[in-house]
CSV table of C-alpha atoms and ligand atoms in Angstrom, one decimal:
chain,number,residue,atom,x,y,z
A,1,UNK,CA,-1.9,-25.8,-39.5
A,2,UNK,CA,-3.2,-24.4,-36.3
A,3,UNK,CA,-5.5,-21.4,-37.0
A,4,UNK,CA,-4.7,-18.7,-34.8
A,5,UNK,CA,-7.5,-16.5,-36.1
A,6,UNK,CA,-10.4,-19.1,-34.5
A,7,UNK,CA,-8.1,-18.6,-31.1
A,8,UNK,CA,-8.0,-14.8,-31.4
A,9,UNK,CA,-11.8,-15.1,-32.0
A,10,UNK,CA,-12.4,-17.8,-28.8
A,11,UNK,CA,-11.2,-15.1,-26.7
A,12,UNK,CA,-13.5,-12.9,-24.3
A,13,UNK,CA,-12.3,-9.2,-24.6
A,14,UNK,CA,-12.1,-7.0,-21.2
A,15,UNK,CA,-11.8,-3.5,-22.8
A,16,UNK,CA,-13.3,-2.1,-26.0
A,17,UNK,CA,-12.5,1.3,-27.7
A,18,UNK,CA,-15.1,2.3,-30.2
A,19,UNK,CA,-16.2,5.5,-31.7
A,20,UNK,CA,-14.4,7.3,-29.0
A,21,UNK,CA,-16.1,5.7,-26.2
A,22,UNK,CA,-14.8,3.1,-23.4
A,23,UNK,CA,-16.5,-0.2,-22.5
A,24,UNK,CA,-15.4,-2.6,-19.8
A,25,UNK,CA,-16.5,-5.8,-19.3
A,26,UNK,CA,-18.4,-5.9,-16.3
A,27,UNK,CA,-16.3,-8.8,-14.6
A,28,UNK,CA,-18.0,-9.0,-11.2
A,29,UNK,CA,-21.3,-10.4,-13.2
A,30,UNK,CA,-19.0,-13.5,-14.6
A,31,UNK,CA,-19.4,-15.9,-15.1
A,32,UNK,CA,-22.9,-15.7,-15.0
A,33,UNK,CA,-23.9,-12.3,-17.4
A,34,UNK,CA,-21.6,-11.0,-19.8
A,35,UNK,CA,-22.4,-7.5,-19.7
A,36,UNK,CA,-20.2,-4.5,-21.6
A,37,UNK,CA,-20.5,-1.4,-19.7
A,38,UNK,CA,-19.8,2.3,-21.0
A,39,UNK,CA,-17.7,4.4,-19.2
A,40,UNK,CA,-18.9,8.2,-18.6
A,41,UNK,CA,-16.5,9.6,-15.9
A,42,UNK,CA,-13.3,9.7,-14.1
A,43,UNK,CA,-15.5,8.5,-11.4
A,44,UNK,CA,-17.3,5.7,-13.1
A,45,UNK,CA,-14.0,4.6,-14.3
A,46,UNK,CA,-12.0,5.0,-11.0
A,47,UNK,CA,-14.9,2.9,-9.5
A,48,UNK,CA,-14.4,0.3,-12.0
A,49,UNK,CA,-11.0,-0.2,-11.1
A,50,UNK,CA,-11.4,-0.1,-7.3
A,51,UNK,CA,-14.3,-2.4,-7.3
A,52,UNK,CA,-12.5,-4.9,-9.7
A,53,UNK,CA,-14.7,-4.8,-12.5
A,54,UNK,CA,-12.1,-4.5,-14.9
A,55,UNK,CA,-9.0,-6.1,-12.9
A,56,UNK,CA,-5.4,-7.7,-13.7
A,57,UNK,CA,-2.4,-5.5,-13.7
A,58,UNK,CA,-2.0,-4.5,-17.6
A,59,UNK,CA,-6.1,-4.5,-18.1
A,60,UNK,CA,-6.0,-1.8,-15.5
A,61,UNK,CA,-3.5,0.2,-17.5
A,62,UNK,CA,-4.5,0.0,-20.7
A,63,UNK,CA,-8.5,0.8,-18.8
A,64,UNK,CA,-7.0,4.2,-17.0
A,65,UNK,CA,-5.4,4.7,-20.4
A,66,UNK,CA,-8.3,4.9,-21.9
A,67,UNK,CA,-10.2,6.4,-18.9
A,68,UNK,CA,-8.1,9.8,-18.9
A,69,UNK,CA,-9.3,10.6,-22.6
A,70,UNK,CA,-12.9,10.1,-20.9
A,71,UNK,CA,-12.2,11.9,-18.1
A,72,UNK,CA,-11.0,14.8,-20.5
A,73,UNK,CA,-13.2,15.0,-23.7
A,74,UNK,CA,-16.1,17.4,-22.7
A,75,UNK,CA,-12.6,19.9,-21.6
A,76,UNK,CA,-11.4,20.3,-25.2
A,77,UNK,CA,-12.7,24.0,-25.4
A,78,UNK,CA,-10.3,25.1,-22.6
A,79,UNK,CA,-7.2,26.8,-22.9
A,80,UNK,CA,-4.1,24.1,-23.6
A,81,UNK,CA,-2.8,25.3,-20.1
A,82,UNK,CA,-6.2,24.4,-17.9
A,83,UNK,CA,-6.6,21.3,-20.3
A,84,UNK,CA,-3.2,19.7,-19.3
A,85,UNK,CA,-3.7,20.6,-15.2
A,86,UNK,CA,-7.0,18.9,-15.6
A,87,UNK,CA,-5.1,15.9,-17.3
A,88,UNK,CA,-2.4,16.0,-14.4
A,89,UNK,CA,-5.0,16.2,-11.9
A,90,UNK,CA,-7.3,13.2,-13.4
A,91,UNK,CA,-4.4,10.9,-13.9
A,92,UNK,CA,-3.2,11.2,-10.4
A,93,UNK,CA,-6.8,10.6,-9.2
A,94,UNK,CA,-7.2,7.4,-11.4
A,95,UNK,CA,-3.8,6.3,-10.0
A,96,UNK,CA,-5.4,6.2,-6.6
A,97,UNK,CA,-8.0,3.5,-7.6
A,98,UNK,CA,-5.9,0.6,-6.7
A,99,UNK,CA,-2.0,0.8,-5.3
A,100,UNK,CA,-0.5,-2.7,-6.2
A,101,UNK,CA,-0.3,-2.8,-9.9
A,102,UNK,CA,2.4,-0.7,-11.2
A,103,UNK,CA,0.9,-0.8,-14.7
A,104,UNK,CA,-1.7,2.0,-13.5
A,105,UNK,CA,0.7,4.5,-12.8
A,106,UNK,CA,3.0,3.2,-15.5
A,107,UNK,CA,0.4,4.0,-18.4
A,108,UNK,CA,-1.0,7.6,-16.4
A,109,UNK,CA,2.9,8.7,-16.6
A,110,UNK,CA,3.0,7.6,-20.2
A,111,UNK,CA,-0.1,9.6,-21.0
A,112,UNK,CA,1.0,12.3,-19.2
A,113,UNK,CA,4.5,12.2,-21.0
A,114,UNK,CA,2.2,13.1,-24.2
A,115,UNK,CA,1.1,16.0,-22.8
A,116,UNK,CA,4.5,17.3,-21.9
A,117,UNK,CA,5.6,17.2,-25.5
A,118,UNK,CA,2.9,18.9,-26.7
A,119,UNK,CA,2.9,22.0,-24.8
A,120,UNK,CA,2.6,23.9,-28.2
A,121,UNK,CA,-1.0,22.2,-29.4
A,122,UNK,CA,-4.5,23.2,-28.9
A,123,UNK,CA,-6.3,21.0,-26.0
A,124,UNK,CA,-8.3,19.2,-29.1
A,125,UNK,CA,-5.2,18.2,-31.1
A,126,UNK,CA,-3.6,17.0,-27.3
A,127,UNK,CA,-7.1,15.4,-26.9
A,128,UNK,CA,-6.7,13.2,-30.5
A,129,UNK,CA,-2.8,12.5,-29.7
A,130,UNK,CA,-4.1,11.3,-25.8
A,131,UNK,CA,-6.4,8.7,-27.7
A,132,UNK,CA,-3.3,7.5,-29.8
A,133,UNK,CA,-1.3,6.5,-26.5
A,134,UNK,CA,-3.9,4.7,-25.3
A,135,UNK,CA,-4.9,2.9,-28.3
A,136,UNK,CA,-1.1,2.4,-28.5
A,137,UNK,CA,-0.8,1.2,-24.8
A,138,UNK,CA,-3.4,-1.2,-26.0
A,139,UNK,CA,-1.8,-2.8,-28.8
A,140,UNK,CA,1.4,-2.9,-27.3
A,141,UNK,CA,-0.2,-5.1,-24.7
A,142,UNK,CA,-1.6,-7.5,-27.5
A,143,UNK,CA,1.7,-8.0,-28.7
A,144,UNK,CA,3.4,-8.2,-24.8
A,145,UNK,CA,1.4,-11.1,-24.2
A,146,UNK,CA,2.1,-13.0,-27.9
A,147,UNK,CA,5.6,-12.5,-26.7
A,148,UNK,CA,5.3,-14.4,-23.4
A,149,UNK,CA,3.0,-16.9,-25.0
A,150,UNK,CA,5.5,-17.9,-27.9
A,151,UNK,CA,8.6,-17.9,-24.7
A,152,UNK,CA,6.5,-19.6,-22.7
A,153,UNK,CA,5.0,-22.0,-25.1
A,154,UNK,CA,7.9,-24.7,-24.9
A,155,UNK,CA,7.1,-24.8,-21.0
A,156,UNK,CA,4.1,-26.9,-21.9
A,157,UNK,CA,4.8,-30.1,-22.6
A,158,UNK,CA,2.0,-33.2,-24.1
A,159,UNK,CA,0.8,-34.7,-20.7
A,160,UNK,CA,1.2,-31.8,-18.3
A,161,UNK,CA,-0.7,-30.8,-15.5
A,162,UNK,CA,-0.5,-27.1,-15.3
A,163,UNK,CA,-1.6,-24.8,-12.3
A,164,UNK,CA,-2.5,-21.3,-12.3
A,165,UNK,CA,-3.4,-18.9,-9.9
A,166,UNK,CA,-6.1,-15.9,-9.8
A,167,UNK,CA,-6.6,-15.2,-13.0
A,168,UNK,CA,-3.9,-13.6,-15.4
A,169,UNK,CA,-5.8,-14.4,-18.3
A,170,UNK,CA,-7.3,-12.6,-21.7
A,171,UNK,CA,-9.2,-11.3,-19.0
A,172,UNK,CA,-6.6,-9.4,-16.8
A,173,UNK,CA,-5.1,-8.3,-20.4
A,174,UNK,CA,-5.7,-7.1,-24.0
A,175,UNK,CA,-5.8,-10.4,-25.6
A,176,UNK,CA,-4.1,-13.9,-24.9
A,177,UNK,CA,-3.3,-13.4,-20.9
A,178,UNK,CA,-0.1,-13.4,-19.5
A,179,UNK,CA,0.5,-16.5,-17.8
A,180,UNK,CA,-2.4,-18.1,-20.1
A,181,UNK,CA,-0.7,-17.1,-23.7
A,182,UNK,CA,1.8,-20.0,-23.0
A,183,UNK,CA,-1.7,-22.5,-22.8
A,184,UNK,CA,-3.6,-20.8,-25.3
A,185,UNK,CA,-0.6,-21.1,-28.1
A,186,UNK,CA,0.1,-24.8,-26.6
A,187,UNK,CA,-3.9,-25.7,-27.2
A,188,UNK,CA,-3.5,-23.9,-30.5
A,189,UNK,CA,-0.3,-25.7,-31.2
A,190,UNK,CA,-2.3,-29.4,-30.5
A,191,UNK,CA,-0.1,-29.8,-27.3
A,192,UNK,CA,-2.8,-32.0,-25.0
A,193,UNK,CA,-2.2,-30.4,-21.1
A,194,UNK,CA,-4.6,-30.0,-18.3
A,195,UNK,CA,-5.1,-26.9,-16.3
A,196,UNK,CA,-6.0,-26.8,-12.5
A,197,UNK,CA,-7.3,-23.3,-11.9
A,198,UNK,CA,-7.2,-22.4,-8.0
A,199,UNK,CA,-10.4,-20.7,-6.7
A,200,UNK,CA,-8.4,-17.9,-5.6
A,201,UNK,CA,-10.1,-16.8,-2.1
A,202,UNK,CA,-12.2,-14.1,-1.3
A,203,UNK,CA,-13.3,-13.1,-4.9
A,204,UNK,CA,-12.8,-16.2,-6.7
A,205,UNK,CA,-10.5,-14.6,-9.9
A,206,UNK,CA,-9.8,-18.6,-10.3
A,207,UNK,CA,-13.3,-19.7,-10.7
A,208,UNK,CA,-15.3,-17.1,-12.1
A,209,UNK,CA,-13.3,-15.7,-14.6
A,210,UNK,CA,-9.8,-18.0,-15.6
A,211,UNK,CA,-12.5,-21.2,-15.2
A,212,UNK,CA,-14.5,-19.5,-17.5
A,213,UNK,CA,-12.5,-18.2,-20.3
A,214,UNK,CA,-10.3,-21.6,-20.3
A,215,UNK,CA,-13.6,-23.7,-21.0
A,216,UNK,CA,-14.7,-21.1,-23.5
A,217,UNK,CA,-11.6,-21.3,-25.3
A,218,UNK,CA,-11.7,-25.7,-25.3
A,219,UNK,CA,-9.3,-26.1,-22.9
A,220,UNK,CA,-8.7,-28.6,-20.5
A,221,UNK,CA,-9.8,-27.1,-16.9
A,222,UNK,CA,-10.2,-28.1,-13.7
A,223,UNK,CA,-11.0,-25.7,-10.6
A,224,UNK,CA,-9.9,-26.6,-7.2
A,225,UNK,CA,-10.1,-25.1,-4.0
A,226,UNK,CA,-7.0,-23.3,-3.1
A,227,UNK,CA,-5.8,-25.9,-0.2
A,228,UNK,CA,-6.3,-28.8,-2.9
A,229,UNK,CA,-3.3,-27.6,-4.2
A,230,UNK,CA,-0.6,-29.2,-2.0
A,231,UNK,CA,-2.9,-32.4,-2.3
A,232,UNK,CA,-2.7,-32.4,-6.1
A,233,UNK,CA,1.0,-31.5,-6.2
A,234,UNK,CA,1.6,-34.7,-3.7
A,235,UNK,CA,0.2,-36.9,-6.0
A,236,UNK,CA,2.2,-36.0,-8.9
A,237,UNK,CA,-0.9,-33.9,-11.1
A,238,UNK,CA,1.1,-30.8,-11.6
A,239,UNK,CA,4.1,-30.6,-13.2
A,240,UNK,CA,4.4,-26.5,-13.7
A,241,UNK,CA,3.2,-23.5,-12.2
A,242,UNK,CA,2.6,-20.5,-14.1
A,243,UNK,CA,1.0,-17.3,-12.5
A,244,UNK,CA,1.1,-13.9,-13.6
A,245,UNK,CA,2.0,-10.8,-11.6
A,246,UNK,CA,1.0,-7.5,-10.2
A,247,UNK,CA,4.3,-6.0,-9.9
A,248,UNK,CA,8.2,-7.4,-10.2
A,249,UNK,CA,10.6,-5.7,-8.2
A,250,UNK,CA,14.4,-5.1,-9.2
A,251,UNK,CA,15.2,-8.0,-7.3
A,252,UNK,CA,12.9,-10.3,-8.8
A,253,UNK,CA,10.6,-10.5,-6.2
A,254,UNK,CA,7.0,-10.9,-7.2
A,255,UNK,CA,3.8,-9.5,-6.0
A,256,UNK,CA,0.2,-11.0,-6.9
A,257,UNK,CA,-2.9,-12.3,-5.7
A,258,UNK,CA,-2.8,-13.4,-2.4
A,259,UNK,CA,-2.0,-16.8,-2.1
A,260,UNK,CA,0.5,-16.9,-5.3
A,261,UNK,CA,3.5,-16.9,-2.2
A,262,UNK,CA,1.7,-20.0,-0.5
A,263,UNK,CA,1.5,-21.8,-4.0
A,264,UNK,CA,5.7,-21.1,-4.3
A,265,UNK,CA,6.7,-22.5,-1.2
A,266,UNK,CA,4.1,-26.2,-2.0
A,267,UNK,CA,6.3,-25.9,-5.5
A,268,UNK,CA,9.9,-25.5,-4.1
A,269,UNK,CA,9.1,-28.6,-1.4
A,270,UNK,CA,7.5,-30.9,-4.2
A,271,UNK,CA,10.3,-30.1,-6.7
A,272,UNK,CA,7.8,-28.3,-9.2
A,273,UNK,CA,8.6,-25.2,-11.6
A,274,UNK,CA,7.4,-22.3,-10.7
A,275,UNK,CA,7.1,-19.3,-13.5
A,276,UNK,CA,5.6,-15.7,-13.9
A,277,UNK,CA,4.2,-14.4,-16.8
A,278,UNK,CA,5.9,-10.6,-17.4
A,279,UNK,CA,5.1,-8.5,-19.5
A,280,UNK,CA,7.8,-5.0,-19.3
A,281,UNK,CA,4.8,-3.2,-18.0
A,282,UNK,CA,4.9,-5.0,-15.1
A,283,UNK,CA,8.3,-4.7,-13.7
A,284,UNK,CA,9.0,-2.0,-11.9
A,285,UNK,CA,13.1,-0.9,-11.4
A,286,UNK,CA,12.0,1.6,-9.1
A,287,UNK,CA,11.0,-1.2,-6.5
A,288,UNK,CA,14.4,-2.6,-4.9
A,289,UNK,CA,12.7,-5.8,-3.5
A,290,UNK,CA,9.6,-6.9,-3.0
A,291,UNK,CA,9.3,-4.9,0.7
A,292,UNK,CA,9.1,-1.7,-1.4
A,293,UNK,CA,5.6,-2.5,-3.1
A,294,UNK,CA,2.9,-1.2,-1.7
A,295,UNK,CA,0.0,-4.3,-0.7
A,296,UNK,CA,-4.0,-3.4,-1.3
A,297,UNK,CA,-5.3,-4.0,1.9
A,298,UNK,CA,-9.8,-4.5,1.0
A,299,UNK,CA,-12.6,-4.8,2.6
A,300,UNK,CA,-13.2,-6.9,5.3
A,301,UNK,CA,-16.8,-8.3,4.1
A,302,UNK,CA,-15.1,-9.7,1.6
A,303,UNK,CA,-13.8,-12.4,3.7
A,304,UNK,CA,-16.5,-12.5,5.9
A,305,UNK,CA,-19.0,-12.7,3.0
A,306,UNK,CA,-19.5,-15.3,0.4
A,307,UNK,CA,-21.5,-14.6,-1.9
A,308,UNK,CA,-24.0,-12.1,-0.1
A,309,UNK,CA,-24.2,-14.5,3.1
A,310,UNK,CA,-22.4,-13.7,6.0
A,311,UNK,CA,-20.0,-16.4,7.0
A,312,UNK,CA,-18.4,-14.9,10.1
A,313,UNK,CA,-19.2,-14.1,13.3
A,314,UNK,CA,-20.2,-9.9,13.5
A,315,UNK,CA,-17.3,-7.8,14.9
A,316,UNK,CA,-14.3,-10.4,14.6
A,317,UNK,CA,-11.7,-9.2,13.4
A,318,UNK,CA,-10.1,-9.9,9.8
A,319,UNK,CA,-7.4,-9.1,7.4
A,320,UNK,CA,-7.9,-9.2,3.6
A,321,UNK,CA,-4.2,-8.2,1.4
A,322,UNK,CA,-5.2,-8.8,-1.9
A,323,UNK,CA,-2.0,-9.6,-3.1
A,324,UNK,CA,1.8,-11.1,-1.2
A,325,UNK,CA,5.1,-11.0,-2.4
A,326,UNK,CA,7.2,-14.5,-3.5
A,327,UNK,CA,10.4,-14.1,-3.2
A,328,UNK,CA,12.6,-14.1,-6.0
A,329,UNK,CA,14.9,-17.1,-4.9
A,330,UNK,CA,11.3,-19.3,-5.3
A,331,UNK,CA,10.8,-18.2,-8.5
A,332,UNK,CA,12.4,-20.6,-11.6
A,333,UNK,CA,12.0,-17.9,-14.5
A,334,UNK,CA,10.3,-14.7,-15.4
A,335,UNK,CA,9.0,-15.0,-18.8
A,336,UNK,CA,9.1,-11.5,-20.6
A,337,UNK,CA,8.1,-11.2,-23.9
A,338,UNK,CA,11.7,-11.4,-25.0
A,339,UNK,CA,12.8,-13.9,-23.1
A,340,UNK,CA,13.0,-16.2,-20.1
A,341,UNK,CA,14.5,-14.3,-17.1
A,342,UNK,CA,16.1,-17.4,-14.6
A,343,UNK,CA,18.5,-16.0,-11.5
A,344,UNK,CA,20.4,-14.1,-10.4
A,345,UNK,CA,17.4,-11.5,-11.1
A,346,UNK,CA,18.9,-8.5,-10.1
A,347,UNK,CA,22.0,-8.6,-12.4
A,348,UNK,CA,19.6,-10.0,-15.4
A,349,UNK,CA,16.9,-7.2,-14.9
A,350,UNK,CA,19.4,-4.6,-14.5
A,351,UNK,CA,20.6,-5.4,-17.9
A,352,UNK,CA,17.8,-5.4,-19.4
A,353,UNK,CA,15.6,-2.8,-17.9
A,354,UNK,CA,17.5,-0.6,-16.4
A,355,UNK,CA,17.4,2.6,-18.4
B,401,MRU,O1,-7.1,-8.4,-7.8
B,401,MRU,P1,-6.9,-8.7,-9.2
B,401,MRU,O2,-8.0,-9.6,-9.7
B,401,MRU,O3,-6.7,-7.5,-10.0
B,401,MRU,O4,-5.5,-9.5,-9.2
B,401,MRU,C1,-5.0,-9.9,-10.4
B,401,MRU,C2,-3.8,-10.7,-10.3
B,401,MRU,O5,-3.3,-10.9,-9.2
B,401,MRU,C3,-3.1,-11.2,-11.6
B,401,MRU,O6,-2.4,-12.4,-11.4
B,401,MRU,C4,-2.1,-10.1,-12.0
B,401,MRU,O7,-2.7,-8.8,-12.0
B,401,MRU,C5,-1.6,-10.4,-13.4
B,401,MRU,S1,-2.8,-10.2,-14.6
B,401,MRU,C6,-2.0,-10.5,-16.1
């Protein structure tokens, strides 16, 4: 009987409420210090986010979540009126840490939504109920990615060669991952599969971090560059690709990590699956297609860097999106945590999200 408990336990944590403080995992030190950071400010936690210290779409919700009740707590002695303007104003700033992930702004109007209710409280009784949401947020996410694991587990067959992209992993998440609670539950399950994790250029998601927290976890990883991957896929190595995503649109279309579109297109011409992991947090109705999502656009030393060694020439010029959009008629399902989502996506998504 697989023990799910010894899984649970297996997997690194990225965010950690306790006695009314906020830690993040400091994931730019992985994989070489594990370090747990407290969060003191708006700023210090709007910093985190930007500078991908805590990074995947729903982590960053559930770490603004979280982040608003800092930015708040020493403001419980104000009037209930200043208290909530504050909370307007510090949600919309945390927002503005990163634009791709619609999570952020998904879980700043959900805390804000709290506040509207309770127009009637005093700021420390809004202050208790703000901490609810976000622990709720947070085990909500828990049980999002249980969801796509136990729909995605059939996927994963004994024998497989699995790829993944970036990393949408416990990591990126509360618990099990998005596009990695399929493979955890199939390791957990006995199901013997093989992982290729793609670097994932400039910051290396791939290698430092879904490397890492497959190996920790016992299973069966391999990292490659990301231009191995049309190699492997020509010589038969991987039969599924599962990613995760920043952002759905209406239409199906999928934003994340630059380089996921690239992976879609070597799928479609080599006649491989290609899935993303989806939790309802991610998709966002208000999108229409992909064209609508706003694409991070970072700094340019992060290409011409590696490591802290400069690898370019000074003063050429670079681009560096963090993220591109697949387009939905590359995509073979959406796994939700209620289901598997297949074409046509606009109909199916309507249907199901659109209220
Ligand atoms: O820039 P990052 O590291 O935040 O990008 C993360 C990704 O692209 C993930 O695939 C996505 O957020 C899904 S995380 C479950």
């Amino acid at each position: 009987m697989p023990d799910t408990d010894l899984m649970l336990k297996s997997i690194p944590r990225a965010i950690e409420w306790k006695n009314g403080e906020l830690y993040l995992l400091d994931q730019t030190q992985l994989p070489l210090d594990v370090v747990m950071e407290k969060q003191e400010t708006a700023e210090q936690v709007w910093a985190s986010i930007h500078a991908l210290k805590v990074r995947g779409a729903p982590a960053i919700g559930i770490a603004a979540a979280y982040g608003l009740c800092v930015a708040v707590k020493i403001s419980q002695n104000k009037p209930i009126d200043q208290f909530q303007a504050l909370l307007e104003d510090r949600a919309a700033y945390l927002d503005s840490s990163r634009p791709t992930a619609v999570n952020l702004g998904w879980a700043m109007r959900r805390m804000l939504a709290v506040s509207a209710q309770a127009s009637a409280e005093n700021s420390s009784a809004l202050y208790v109920r703000l901490v609810e949401e976000a622990v709720q947020i947070h085990e909500e996410d828990k049980a999002l990615c249980r969801g796509m694991g136990q729909n995605g587990l059939p996927l994963i067959k004994p024998g497989m060669g699995v790829l993944t992209h970036c990393n949408a992993g416990s990591l990126a998440t509360s618990e099990l991952g998005t596009a990695t609670a399929p493979m955890y539950m199939a390791h957990n399950a006995g199901v013997q599969f093989r992982v290729y994790a793609d670097e994932t250029r400039p910051l290396l998601q791939g290698a430092r971090l879904t490397a890492w927290e497959l190996q920790h976890a016992g299973i069966d990883v391999t990292l490659i560059t990301d231009n191995m991957a049309a190699h492997l896929m020509s010589q038969g190595l991987i039969d599924i690709v599962i990613t995760g995503t920043d952002r759905v649109a209406a239409n199906g279309d999928v934003a994340n990590k630059i380089g996921t579109l690239g992976v879609a297109i070597l799928a479609r011409y080599y006649g491989i699956p290609f899935y993303v992991a989806c939790p309802s947090s991610t998709i966002d109705m208000k999108s229409a297609t992909g064209l609508n999502i706003p694409i991070e656009e970072r700094d340019p030393s992060e290409v011409t860097e590696f490591g802290s060694r400069r690898t370019a020439p000074l003063g050429v010029k670079v681009r560096n999106p963090a993220f591109d959009i697949t387009p939905n008629e590359l995509v073979t399902g959406l796994i939700t945590e209620t289901q598997i989502v297949t074409a046509p996506y606009i109909d199916k998504l309507e249907a199901i999200y659109g209220d």
